[in-house]
XYZ file of C-alpha atoms in Angstrom:
692
model
C 40.646 -25.509 -47.716
C 36.927 -26.341 -46.948
C 38.134 -28.585 -43.708
C 40.169 -25.849 -42.553
C 37.339 -23.328 -42.621
C 35.317 -25.580 -40.678
C 37.881 -26.405 -38.013
C 38.423 -22.566 -37.408
C 34.635 -22.170 -37.437
C 34.231 -24.592 -35.192
C 37.000 -23.652 -32.514
C 35.411 -20.003 -32.698
C 32.114 -21.342 -31.961
C 33.557 -23.256 -29.227
C 35.381 -20.312 -27.394
C 32.009 -18.417 -27.943
C 29.894 -21.235 -25.919
C 32.311 -21.224 -23.183
C 31.913 -17.333 -22.942
C 28.320 -18.059 -22.964
C 27.767 -20.976 -20.845
C 30.588 -18.885 -18.485
C 28.007 -16.048 -18.404
C 25.092 -18.086 -17.432
C 26.902 -19.890 -14.795
C 28.058 -16.688 -13.275
C 24.645 -14.963 -13.482
C 23.255 -17.843 -11.389
C 25.841 -17.990 -9.097
C 25.104 -14.284 -8.429
C 21.469 -15.055 -8.466
C 21.825 -17.864 -5.471
C 24.090 -15.383 -3.915
C 21.265 -12.307 -3.842
C 18.677 -14.701 -2.616
C 21.344 -15.890 0.078
C 22.304 -12.833 1.276
C 18.905 -11.272 1.426
C 17.780 -14.468 3.719
C 20.617 -13.921 5.834
C 20.349 -10.447 6.444
C 16.937 -10.670 7.407
C 17.594 -13.430 9.895
C 20.128 -11.132 11.105
C 17.657 -8.042 11.525
C 15.124 -10.495 13.042
C 17.863 -11.307 15.774
C 18.882 -7.784 16.249
C 14.645 -7.036 16.733
C 14.777 -9.799 19.312
C 17.385 -8.377 21.398
C 15.926 -4.942 20.865
C 12.337 -5.811 21.726
C 13.381 -7.917 24.923
C 15.630 -5.022 26.367
C 12.384 -2.706 25.915
C 9.872 -5.539 27.463
C 12.311 -5.468 30.321
C 12.627 -1.716 30.666
C 8.518 -1.444 30.725
C 8.440 -4.088 33.483
C 10.825 -2.425 35.525
C 9.203 0.986 34.682
C 5.545 -0.418 35.387
C 6.637 -2.182 38.857
C 8.414 -0.198 41.481
C 9.408 -3.760 42.667
C 10.513 -6.715 40.820
C 11.959 -10.167 42.400
C 14.201 -12.370 40.706
C 11.184 -15.009 40.521
C 8.786 -12.510 38.936
C 11.791 -11.441 36.517
C 12.774 -14.921 35.658
C 9.084 -15.727 34.959
C 8.697 -12.480 32.721
C 11.511 -13.678 30.688
C 10.225 -17.260 30.298
C 7.155 -15.372 28.901
C 8.538 -13.192 26.240
C 11.650 -15.345 25.353
C 10.986 -18.978 26.521
C 14.010 -20.313 24.697
C 16.449 -17.703 25.220
C 17.452 -17.416 21.356
C 19.090 -14.446 20.757
C 20.206 -13.073 24.179
C 23.177 -14.533 26.063
C 22.872 -12.349 29.392
C 20.288 -10.045 30.530
C 20.468 -7.824 33.863
C 19.187 -4.609 35.167
C 21.463 -2.218 36.704
C 20.542 1.087 39.068
C 22.773 4.217 38.826
C 25.853 3.468 40.831
C 28.465 6.277 39.544
C 31.280 4.971 37.372
C 30.373 1.326 38.035
C 27.905 -0.898 36.808
C 25.938 -3.373 39.220
C 24.749 -6.461 37.615
C 21.002 -7.635 39.132
C 18.798 -9.875 37.902
C 20.834 -11.504 35.801
C 19.820 -14.233 33.394
C 21.953 -16.034 30.911
C 21.343 -18.845 28.177
C 21.795 -22.112 29.735
C 25.171 -23.554 29.039
C 26.266 -20.372 27.521
C 28.599 -19.122 30.841
C 27.727 -15.756 30.071
C 27.001 -15.036 33.844
C 30.694 -15.568 34.281
C 31.545 -12.744 32.136
C 32.866 -9.822 34.438
C 30.416 -7.163 33.144
C 31.177 -4.920 35.904
C 35.100 -4.409 34.704
C 34.075 -3.475 31.209
C 34.781 0.310 30.314
C 32.515 -0.125 26.740
C 29.589 -1.502 28.720
C 29.863 1.312 31.416
C 29.760 3.821 28.755
C 26.974 2.287 27.288
C 24.915 2.173 30.804
C 25.820 5.520 31.633
C 24.230 6.802 28.254
C 20.775 4.723 29.317
C 21.053 5.926 32.743
C 21.445 9.557 31.278
C 18.118 9.441 29.586
C 19.250 8.109 25.969
C 16.322 5.958 24.677
C 18.351 3.158 23.257
C 21.831 2.977 23.627
C 23.657 0.534 21.202
C 27.302 -0.452 20.998
C 29.984 -3.316 20.413
C 31.505 -4.255 23.902
C 35.130 -5.374 22.836
C 36.900 -5.544 26.304
C 35.191 -8.879 27.090
C 36.577 -10.667 24.117
C 38.164 -13.838 25.365
C 36.444 -14.586 28.428
C 34.426 -17.155 27.181
C 35.821 -17.728 23.603
C 32.918 -16.092 21.726
C 34.386 -12.732 20.718
C 32.779 -9.125 20.406
C 29.101 -8.617 21.763
C 26.429 -6.417 20.739
C 24.910 -4.547 23.904
C 21.856 -2.955 24.067
C 20.528 -0.505 26.934
C 17.187 1.012 27.444
C 16.569 3.002 30.969
C 13.672 2.535 33.332
C 11.578 5.327 34.818
C 9.214 5.620 37.969
C 5.848 5.701 37.109
C 5.465 8.677 39.685
C 7.784 11.625 38.453
C 9.536 9.817 35.135
C 12.739 9.838 36.543
C 15.388 7.468 35.335
C 16.112 4.705 38.054
C 17.939 2.270 36.216
C 18.798 0.717 32.845
C 17.813 -2.552 31.622
C 20.931 -4.272 29.611
C 21.246 -7.437 26.979
C 24.208 -9.099 25.877
C 24.323 -11.147 22.359
C 27.764 -12.586 20.907
C 28.157 -11.435 17.207
C 28.952 -14.850 16.459
C 25.584 -15.757 17.824
C 23.673 -13.103 15.445
C 25.305 -13.811 12.400
C 25.374 -17.373 12.574
C 24.004 -19.607 9.646
C 21.054 -21.383 11.202
C 21.706 -25.103 10.274
C 19.475 -26.907 7.345
C 19.109 -22.749 5.553
C 21.204 -23.660 2.647
C 18.962 -25.909 0.382
C 19.812 -27.190 -3.306
C 21.322 -24.466 -5.425
C 22.827 -22.473 -2.442
C 26.767 -22.112 -1.742
C 28.909 -21.228 1.540
C 29.559 -17.876 1.903
C 32.186 -15.815 3.339
C 30.777 -12.759 5.821
C 32.285 -9.756 6.792
C 30.498 -7.298 8.947
C 31.775 -3.848 9.529
C 30.677 -0.405 10.657
C 30.944 2.134 7.660
C 32.537 4.732 9.442
C 35.592 2.086 9.986
C 35.256 -0.339 6.886
C 38.936 -1.392 7.875
C 38.064 -2.591 11.041
C 35.740 -5.517 10.797
C 33.235 -6.460 13.713
C 32.943 -10.040 12.559
C 34.026 -12.378 9.842
C 33.832 -15.626 8.469
C 35.234 -17.741 5.829
C 34.649 -21.331 4.462
C 36.911 -23.757 2.386
C 35.976 -24.027 -1.201
C 34.119 -27.337 -2.352
C 35.518 -27.260 -5.654
C 38.464 -25.109 -7.293
C 36.951 -23.696 -10.150
C 36.556 -20.126 -8.765
C 38.647 -18.858 -12.195
C 36.002 -20.020 -14.207
C 33.696 -17.125 -13.104
C 35.668 -14.936 -10.962
C 34.415 -13.953 -7.478
C 30.860 -12.500 -6.834
C 30.319 -10.114 -3.902
C 26.930 -8.574 -2.316
C 26.594 -6.097 0.503
C 23.014 -5.568 2.541
C 22.718 -3.060 5.371
C 22.059 -4.223 9.040
C 19.874 -1.766 11.143
C 20.871 -1.802 14.737
C 18.900 1.115 16.772
C 20.404 4.276 15.076
C 23.338 2.827 13.842
C 23.713 0.963 10.514
C 26.170 -2.046 9.871
C 27.361 -3.050 6.501
C 27.132 -7.063 5.622
C 29.309 -7.916 2.789
C 28.679 -11.814 1.326
C 31.652 -13.214 -0.769
C 31.167 -16.202 -2.888
C 34.764 -17.421 -2.778
C 34.127 -20.860 -3.905
C 31.693 -22.725 -5.422
C 29.094 -24.738 -3.812
C 27.023 -25.930 -7.058
C 26.278 -28.997 -8.673
C 29.400 -30.723 -10.559
C 27.009 -30.688 -13.862
C 26.821 -26.864 -13.475
C 29.996 -26.368 -12.171
C 32.257 -27.970 -14.922
C 29.351 -26.483 -17.527
C 32.038 -24.050 -19.093
C 34.540 -26.430 -19.455
C 32.542 -29.083 -21.183
C 30.809 -26.295 -23.637
C 34.187 -25.871 -24.672
C 35.023 -29.490 -24.667
C 31.892 -30.674 -26.716
C 32.123 -27.893 -29.095
C 35.687 -29.095 -29.842
C 34.378 -32.560 -30.364
C 31.841 -31.412 -32.015
C 34.182 -30.010 -34.567
C 36.303 -33.014 -34.846
C 33.140 -34.878 -35.746
C 31.875 -32.025 -38.476
C 35.495 -32.298 -39.785
C 35.151 -36.020 -40.171
C 31.515 -35.808 -41.718
C 32.992 -33.330 -43.981
C 35.561 -35.911 -45.392
C 33.432 -38.647 -45.666
C 30.789 -36.381 -47.802
C 33.695 -35.701 -50.472
C 34.291 -39.034 -50.710
C 30.666 -39.767 -51.292
C 31.002 -36.896 -53.561
C 32.229 -38.956 -56.476
C 29.596 -41.299 -56.792
C 27.226 -39.803 -59.604
C 24.610 -42.323 -59.906
C 23.885 -41.725 -55.995
C 23.665 -37.552 -56.951
C 21.532 -38.097 -60.392
C 18.911 -40.099 -57.842
C 18.605 -37.433 -55.314
C 18.616 -34.525 -58.285
C 15.196 -36.574 -59.345
C 13.722 -36.535 -56.216
C 14.217 -32.689 -55.575
C 12.536 -32.216 -59.004
C 9.569 -34.142 -57.784
C 9.793 -32.212 -54.808
C 9.808 -28.769 -56.565
C 6.990 -29.613 -58.741
C 4.817 -30.581 -55.663
C 6.006 -27.107 -54.260
C 4.916 -25.227 -57.147
C 1.343 -26.957 -57.088
C 1.494 -25.946 -53.258
C 2.663 -22.441 -54.341
C -0.681 -21.998 -56.533
C -3.188 -23.296 -54.053
C -1.545 -20.641 -51.777
C -1.399 -17.687 -54.168
C -5.270 -18.543 -54.712
C -5.795 -18.722 -51.194
C -4.270 -15.351 -50.662
C -6.165 -13.822 -53.438
C -9.508 -14.665 -51.609
C -7.822 -13.530 -48.383
C -6.809 -10.493 -49.762
C -10.525 -9.939 -51.331
C -11.939 -10.313 -47.931
C -9.347 -7.916 -46.006
C -10.197 -5.268 -48.860
C -13.854 -5.732 -48.143
C -13.453 -5.090 -44.379
C -11.020 -2.291 -45.396
C -13.546 -0.216 -47.198
C -16.285 -0.975 -44.964
C -15.131 -0.687 -41.643
C -17.067 1.203 -39.113
C -13.711 3.190 -38.079
C -11.163 5.320 -40.195
C -8.307 3.501 -41.115
C -5.028 5.374 -42.365
C -1.589 5.043 -43.448
C 0.871 8.244 -43.470
C 4.234 9.071 -44.057
C 6.718 10.070 -41.087
C 6.836 13.678 -42.979
C 2.929 14.048 -42.497
C 1.971 13.024 -46.468
C -1.311 10.774 -46.428
C -0.618 7.478 -48.021
C -3.798 5.660 -47.560
C -7.379 6.261 -46.330
C -10.683 4.151 -46.207
C -14.061 5.508 -47.269
C -14.765 5.903 -43.498
C -11.969 8.189 -42.640
C -12.793 10.344 -45.996
C -16.142 10.774 -44.254
C -15.038 11.720 -40.961
C -12.469 14.225 -42.542
C -15.579 15.754 -44.872
C -14.145 14.507 -47.982
C -16.522 12.471 -50.632
C -13.909 9.889 -51.326
C -10.303 8.617 -50.054
C -8.412 9.563 -53.341
C -9.594 13.373 -52.498
C -8.108 12.700 -48.728
C -4.784 11.793 -50.339
C -4.727 14.331 -52.794
C -5.814 17.200 -50.341
C -3.841 16.283 -47.215
C -0.098 16.553 -48.134
C 0.978 18.214 -44.913
C -1.588 16.987 -42.163
C 0.459 18.860 -39.550
C -0.855 22.045 -40.452
C -3.721 21.271 -43.083
C -5.645 18.825 -40.209
C -4.713 19.576 -36.707
C -6.072 22.382 -35.070
C -2.745 22.438 -32.992
C 0.320 21.295 -35.174
C 1.822 20.242 -31.894
C -0.513 17.379 -31.431
C 1.067 16.010 -34.599
C 4.459 16.674 -33.302
C 3.205 14.650 -29.808
C 1.817 11.966 -31.888
C 5.138 11.394 -33.541
C 7.237 11.511 -30.644
C 4.998 8.686 -28.699
C 4.990 6.440 -31.883
C 8.919 6.701 -31.905
C 9.454 6.363 -28.301
C 7.189 3.223 -27.574
C 5.950 2.206 -31.292
C 2.358 2.032 -30.347
C -0.248 4.787 -28.993
C -3.698 4.029 -27.876
C -6.514 6.829 -27.557
C -4.382 9.896 -28.768
C -6.941 12.316 -28.943
C -6.863 15.869 -30.981
C -8.672 18.575 -32.434
C -8.778 18.475 -36.437
C -10.467 20.600 -39.184
C -12.571 18.988 -41.597
C -12.560 20.010 -44.879
C -15.699 22.384 -44.697
C -13.523 24.254 -41.482
C -15.540 22.816 -38.861
C -13.888 21.518 -36.036
C -14.106 18.007 -34.452
C -12.393 15.825 -31.761
C -10.922 12.313 -33.045
C -9.341 9.587 -31.253
C -6.348 7.638 -33.076
C -4.724 4.605 -32.226
C -1.931 3.501 -34.370
C 1.476 2.253 -34.619
C 4.905 2.567 -36.116
C 5.629 0.439 -39.114
C 9.517 -0.446 -39.444
C 11.831 -2.217 -41.631
C 13.805 -5.365 -40.539
C 16.788 -2.918 -39.544
C 14.351 -0.851 -37.695
C 14.337 2.242 -40.013
C 10.313 3.642 -39.964
C 8.143 3.508 -42.800
C 5.006 4.962 -41.804
C 2.292 5.058 -39.251
C -0.725 3.281 -39.708
C -3.924 3.034 -37.686
C -7.640 4.060 -37.069
C -9.228 7.217 -36.394
C -12.734 7.673 -33.811
C -15.240 10.679 -34.229
C -15.449 11.285 -30.338
C -16.851 14.756 -30.691
C -20.135 13.791 -29.114
C -18.349 12.083 -26.192
C -16.210 15.038 -25.305
C -19.245 17.339 -24.887
C -21.066 15.125 -22.980
C -17.708 14.578 -20.711
C -17.694 18.693 -20.863
C -21.241 18.956 -19.784
C -20.729 16.211 -16.887
C -17.969 18.094 -15.908
C -19.406 21.346 -15.599
C -22.389 19.848 -13.642
C -19.917 18.184 -11.231
C -18.204 21.667 -10.643
C -21.603 23.369 -10.237
C -22.895 20.751 -7.747
C -19.746 21.015 -5.872
C -19.946 24.925 -5.545
C -23.459 24.482 -4.347
C -22.340 21.831 -1.759
C -19.702 24.309 -0.400
C -21.416 27.557 -0.409
C -24.637 25.702 1.706
C -21.737 24.368 4.169
C -20.357 27.843 4.259
C -23.733 29.380 4.554
C -24.787 26.854 7.615
C -21.397 27.312 9.125
C -21.436 31.253 9.113
C -25.358 31.230 10.229
C -24.880 28.977 13.061
C -21.906 31.154 14.208
C -23.750 34.220 13.981
C -26.587 32.715 15.942
C -24.718 31.336 19.058
C -23.228 34.304 19.588
C -26.681 36.166 20.634
C -28.205 32.928 21.416
C -25.668 32.391 24.552
C -26.722 35.731 25.933
C -30.263 34.588 25.840
C -29.731 31.551 27.580
C -27.259 32.950 30.114
C -29.919 35.869 30.959
C -32.899 33.659 31.040
C -31.065 31.607 33.344
C -30.320 33.914 35.800
C -34.097 35.439 35.752
C -35.069 31.395 35.847
C -32.759 30.748 39.137
C -33.635 34.545 40.777
C -29.660 34.434 41.120
C -30.207 38.561 42.118
C -33.166 38.445 44.261
C -36.851 37.739 43.547
C -38.254 38.253 39.698
C -41.468 39.965 41.242
C -44.119 37.831 39.777
C -44.034 33.934 39.494
C -45.089 34.168 35.841
C -41.531 35.799 34.910
C -39.917 32.830 36.305
C -41.948 30.431 34.365
C -41.534 32.493 30.940
C -37.653 32.687 31.800
C -37.854 28.622 31.838
C -39.750 28.655 28.993
C -37.334 30.782 27.060
C -34.121 28.891 28.684
C -35.503 25.616 27.640
C -36.255 27.201 23.963
C -32.826 28.569 23.613
C -31.133 25.327 24.649
C -32.848 23.239 22.345
C -32.423 25.919 19.143
C -28.607 25.966 20.504
C -28.639 22.128 20.234
C -29.697 22.077 17.013
C -27.437 25.179 15.786
C -24.847 22.936 16.849
C -26.017 19.680 14.790
C -26.304 21.862 12.037
C -22.642 22.854 12.342
C -21.382 19.655 12.887
C -23.307 18.500 9.910
C -21.872 21.109 7.907
C -18.566 20.671 9.073
C -18.311 16.893 8.075
C -20.330 17.571 4.791
C -17.521 19.860 3.873
C -14.502 17.537 5.049
C -13.048 19.869 8.081
C -14.610 17.694 10.567
C -11.206 16.626 12.409
C -11.353 13.650 15.312
C -9.464 14.210 18.831
C -8.933 10.643 19.646
C -8.188 9.528 22.908
C -8.509 6.229 25.255
C -12.557 6.333 25.919
C -14.223 4.113 28.187
C -17.433 3.297 26.232
C -19.189 1.900 29.711
C -18.757 5.251 31.194
C -19.839 7.516 27.800
C -23.137 5.035 27.950
C -24.109 5.686 31.604
C -23.834 9.490 31.285
C -25.545 9.417 28.434
C -28.184 7.470 29.912
C -28.350 9.896 32.772
C -28.756 13.079 30.657
C -32.154 11.478 29.305
C -33.213 9.818 32.465
C -35.543 12.915 33.607
C -36.883 12.864 30.361
C -37.746 9.168 30.341
C -39.311 8.923 33.746
C -41.618 12.321 32.439
C -42.896 9.735 29.790
C -43.088 6.757 31.715
C -40.136 5.185 29.920
C -37.845 2.533 31.324
C -34.044 2.689 30.498
C -31.898 -0.106 31.195
C -27.892 -0.450 30.598
C -26.579 -3.816 29.609
C -22.330 -3.680 29.469
C -20.363 -6.426 30.271
C -17.632 -5.691 33.319
C -14.815 -6.424 31.032
C -15.667 -4.393 28.162
C -12.250 -2.836 26.799
C -11.933 1.025 26.053
C -11.744 2.203 22.041
C -9.514 4.838 20.663
C -12.209 7.418 19.539
C -13.432 11.342 20.145
C -15.440 11.151 23.214
C -17.449 14.047 22.850
C -18.194 12.236 19.154
C -18.975 9.210 21.025
C -21.299 10.944 23.395
C -23.010 12.604 20.865
C -23.621 9.393 19.123
C -25.050 7.695 22.174
C -26.917 10.684 23.223
C -28.715 11.390 20.035
C -29.785 7.734 19.755
C -31.008 7.598 23.230
C -32.968 10.659 22.842
C -34.976 9.036 19.665
C -35.262 6.194 21.450
C -37.013 7.804 24.521
C -38.977 10.289 22.280
C -40.653 7.575 20.505
C -41.481 5.019 23.137
C -44.769 5.495 24.437
C -45.654 5.407 28.398
C -44.855 1.764 29.642
C -42.271 1.223 27.061
C -38.598 0.069 27.471
C -35.199 1.472 26.022
C -31.765 -0.719 26.440
C -28.254 0.242 26.037
C -25.679 -3.016 25.463
C -22.400 -3.573 23.994
C -20.095 -6.407 23.010
C -17.083 -7.263 21.044
C -18.062 -8.772 17.721
C -16.340 -12.191 16.152
C -13.947 -9.776 13.867
C -12.631 -7.831 17.158
C -14.758 -4.562 16.406
C -17.095 -2.955 19.317
C -21.203 -3.205 18.624
C -23.088 -0.494 20.606
C -26.602 -1.066 20.190
C -29.811 1.334 21.815
C -32.894 -1.041 21.646
C -36.568 -0.097 22.136
C -39.958 -0.884 22.191
C -41.414 1.953 20.564
C -43.341 2.891 17.279
C -40.726 1.556 14.837
C -40.036 2.638 11.358
C -41.562 1.235 8.123
C -39.268 0.273 5.540
C -40.097 2.783 3.227
C -39.265 5.335 5.523
C -35.660 4.146 6.467
C -34.329 6.445 3.792
C -35.969 9.436 5.149
C -35.224 8.859 8.905
C -31.404 8.664 7.546
C -31.810 12.091 5.451
C -30.461 15.069 7.186
C -33.874 17.292 8.423
C -36.228 14.249 7.713
C -39.006 13.588 9.890
C -41.345 10.573 9.798
C -45.175 11.151 10.627
C -46.518 8.964 13.312
C -48.595 8.932 16.385
C -46.080 10.852 18.632
C -45.144 13.430 15.780
C -47.372 15.999 17.719
C -45.944 15.151 21.148
C -42.050 15.145 20.258
C -40.098 17.694 19.031
C -37.041 17.306 16.861
C -34.799 18.325 13.792
C -34.336 15.244 11.812
C -30.658 15.878 12.452
C -30.128 12.951 15.234
C -29.799 9.730 13.024
C -27.969 11.546 10.118
C -25.452 12.993 12.570
C -24.705 9.700 14.463
C -24.350 7.725 10.835
C -21.904 10.392 9.979
C -19.457 10.450 12.899
C -19.762 6.810 13.333
C -18.321 6.913 9.464
C -15.669 9.417 10.839
C -14.361 6.591 13.091
C -14.396 3.906 10.365
C -17.596 2.534 11.688
C -21.097 1.967 10.345
C -24.815 2.319 11.745
C -27.595 0.225 10.678
C -31.252 0.000 11.777
C -33.325 -2.985 12.587
C -37.007 -2.004 13.051
C -40.516 -3.097 12.590
C -43.530 -0.791 13.173
C -45.612 -1.140 16.504
C -42.720 -3.480 18.174
C -39.403 -1.451 18.205
C -36.386 -0.446 16.812
C -32.805 -1.119 17.161
C -30.063 1.159 16.071
C -26.588 -0.209 16.155
C -22.927 1.742 15.812
C -20.173 -0.695 14.876
C -16.459 0.762 15.382
C -13.448 -1.527 13.472
C -11.205 -3.483 15.305
C -8.740 -1.363 15.244
C -10.112 0.849 17.239
C -10.582 -1.229 20.215
C -7.690 -1.265 22.631
C -6.760 -4.907 23.583
C -5.599 -5.670 26.783
C -1.969 -7.072 27.382
C -2.130 -10.455 29.247
């Protein structure tokens, strides 16, 4: 009877092992298939992008250059696609009615693609007609060229070319690639653990008509052990989406892994047979009473040894319990246990003090329904229980509770749900901290932050409104003073009137510049300044700014030089903001440079690819302790030239803020008595690289 039970159990165990190993093998095949499918799809997608990018580049060549020779076209293709990999035939066709005129045709060496009768393909004519009609990119499968060179269907991509003068379409660049070439497997792609795949590519609108299919012969006929595994991925071709379906129709795994399910079944049966034989031998040996008695004696001695070990363990546990009890009683945090119904089961002295009770016993006796007796908002207890039921642990759960004397405090609870072996909830246990002081401090910080933000917004809005209200009458003052100064409507009568009008015009212009700076600063601080990016020639902007300060520099006896490399690339920035930055830096440099001094504007590309524009002078310089004041709005530094110069203290702060809006920085290097160098750096992503 016992032997029969063992054999039956062994058979059941063998079948179970077979099922488990079968599932693991199938999972491993699926995992390998996923990796191969993703890798193959990425390879196909890269090939499609190479084809599309090649056609775009060809279109750009014909759009940029009115006349292209065959040699220039071949050299261009050798430059962008030296190996011709991924493109079987590339040509350009002009508008020719219903015909295709293939010019500048270049084919992959040895592919015989140049022999294709592209002019006779109706599919290709429709594709080229769509591109010549202005479609940015036309793609499609050419089926009526199949069989001409034995390569099957082809993917065709056409992009229009346009005349530079008026943008009219003057032709189309067309590229062809065989689907078998796009979907081929690269030699050496499959490594250890890989398997041959069958591949089927189709348009989801016509799944019954495959565009491409490929099958492999099985290496081992064990498919029945694990079943078929299929994975599908998407291939994006311009505005089209194809589905690539990979199917593992046969195993390419190592034989040891492929035979694992059968091996597990066979091993289980062998193990069952061995166990049956062992039990038979054990039954025979059971008759030997003497051997059994000796064994029992050894067991008795072992039991005595274990009893002594258990006694020592019990003593150690008692000592450990005493230590943990001391930790529990003297912990700085409140420790608790509560039932799911809300009854307090255990509490330490610290918890009693937090809740306003004298002893833990008072807590246990008083709190029988903590949902209503303890929590100010009973729903917090409900949320506490829901979180523990879902996650089993909770950290930093903050709630308002009512102490014994009626006062309200904030506590933070960290707890866990204790369950039995069957997963049934027994109770909640955790710790409690009094966070009332911290919550009060956080509330004060929040109020202070809100007040600061309100004050900042009020200041910015006040400055913006005042600047707007002042500019309207000020423009009239500047305009009328300019009319009088220039005597546009005839003589003013007395020369003093002209001089007074000139003073009014200069003062009004300075005041308008101040108001504009204040308005710009207020916009930046309020986060309302938006850049209008354009391609800017930094050299032209710098020279224009030098011309603006040239008259003032000559009047003060200061020489201004421009040192810019001839190949300085353009940048992507707001031209007005760059003018404002450089003009402010030049104005400060000329203003604080005494007679006979020099000011130099330079620019260069830095090692990280960014652009650095520097304005250096030989003026009075800035002391280290005055740097922060110089960069603060309306900050002005006392110096020997302070009484001779006029300024608002907004030049450097405004320049730094505008540089920051471009993602750049402004730095100052200065030494009193020797001069100052202010450098504005723009990041590399704003520098426009010239294409070779």
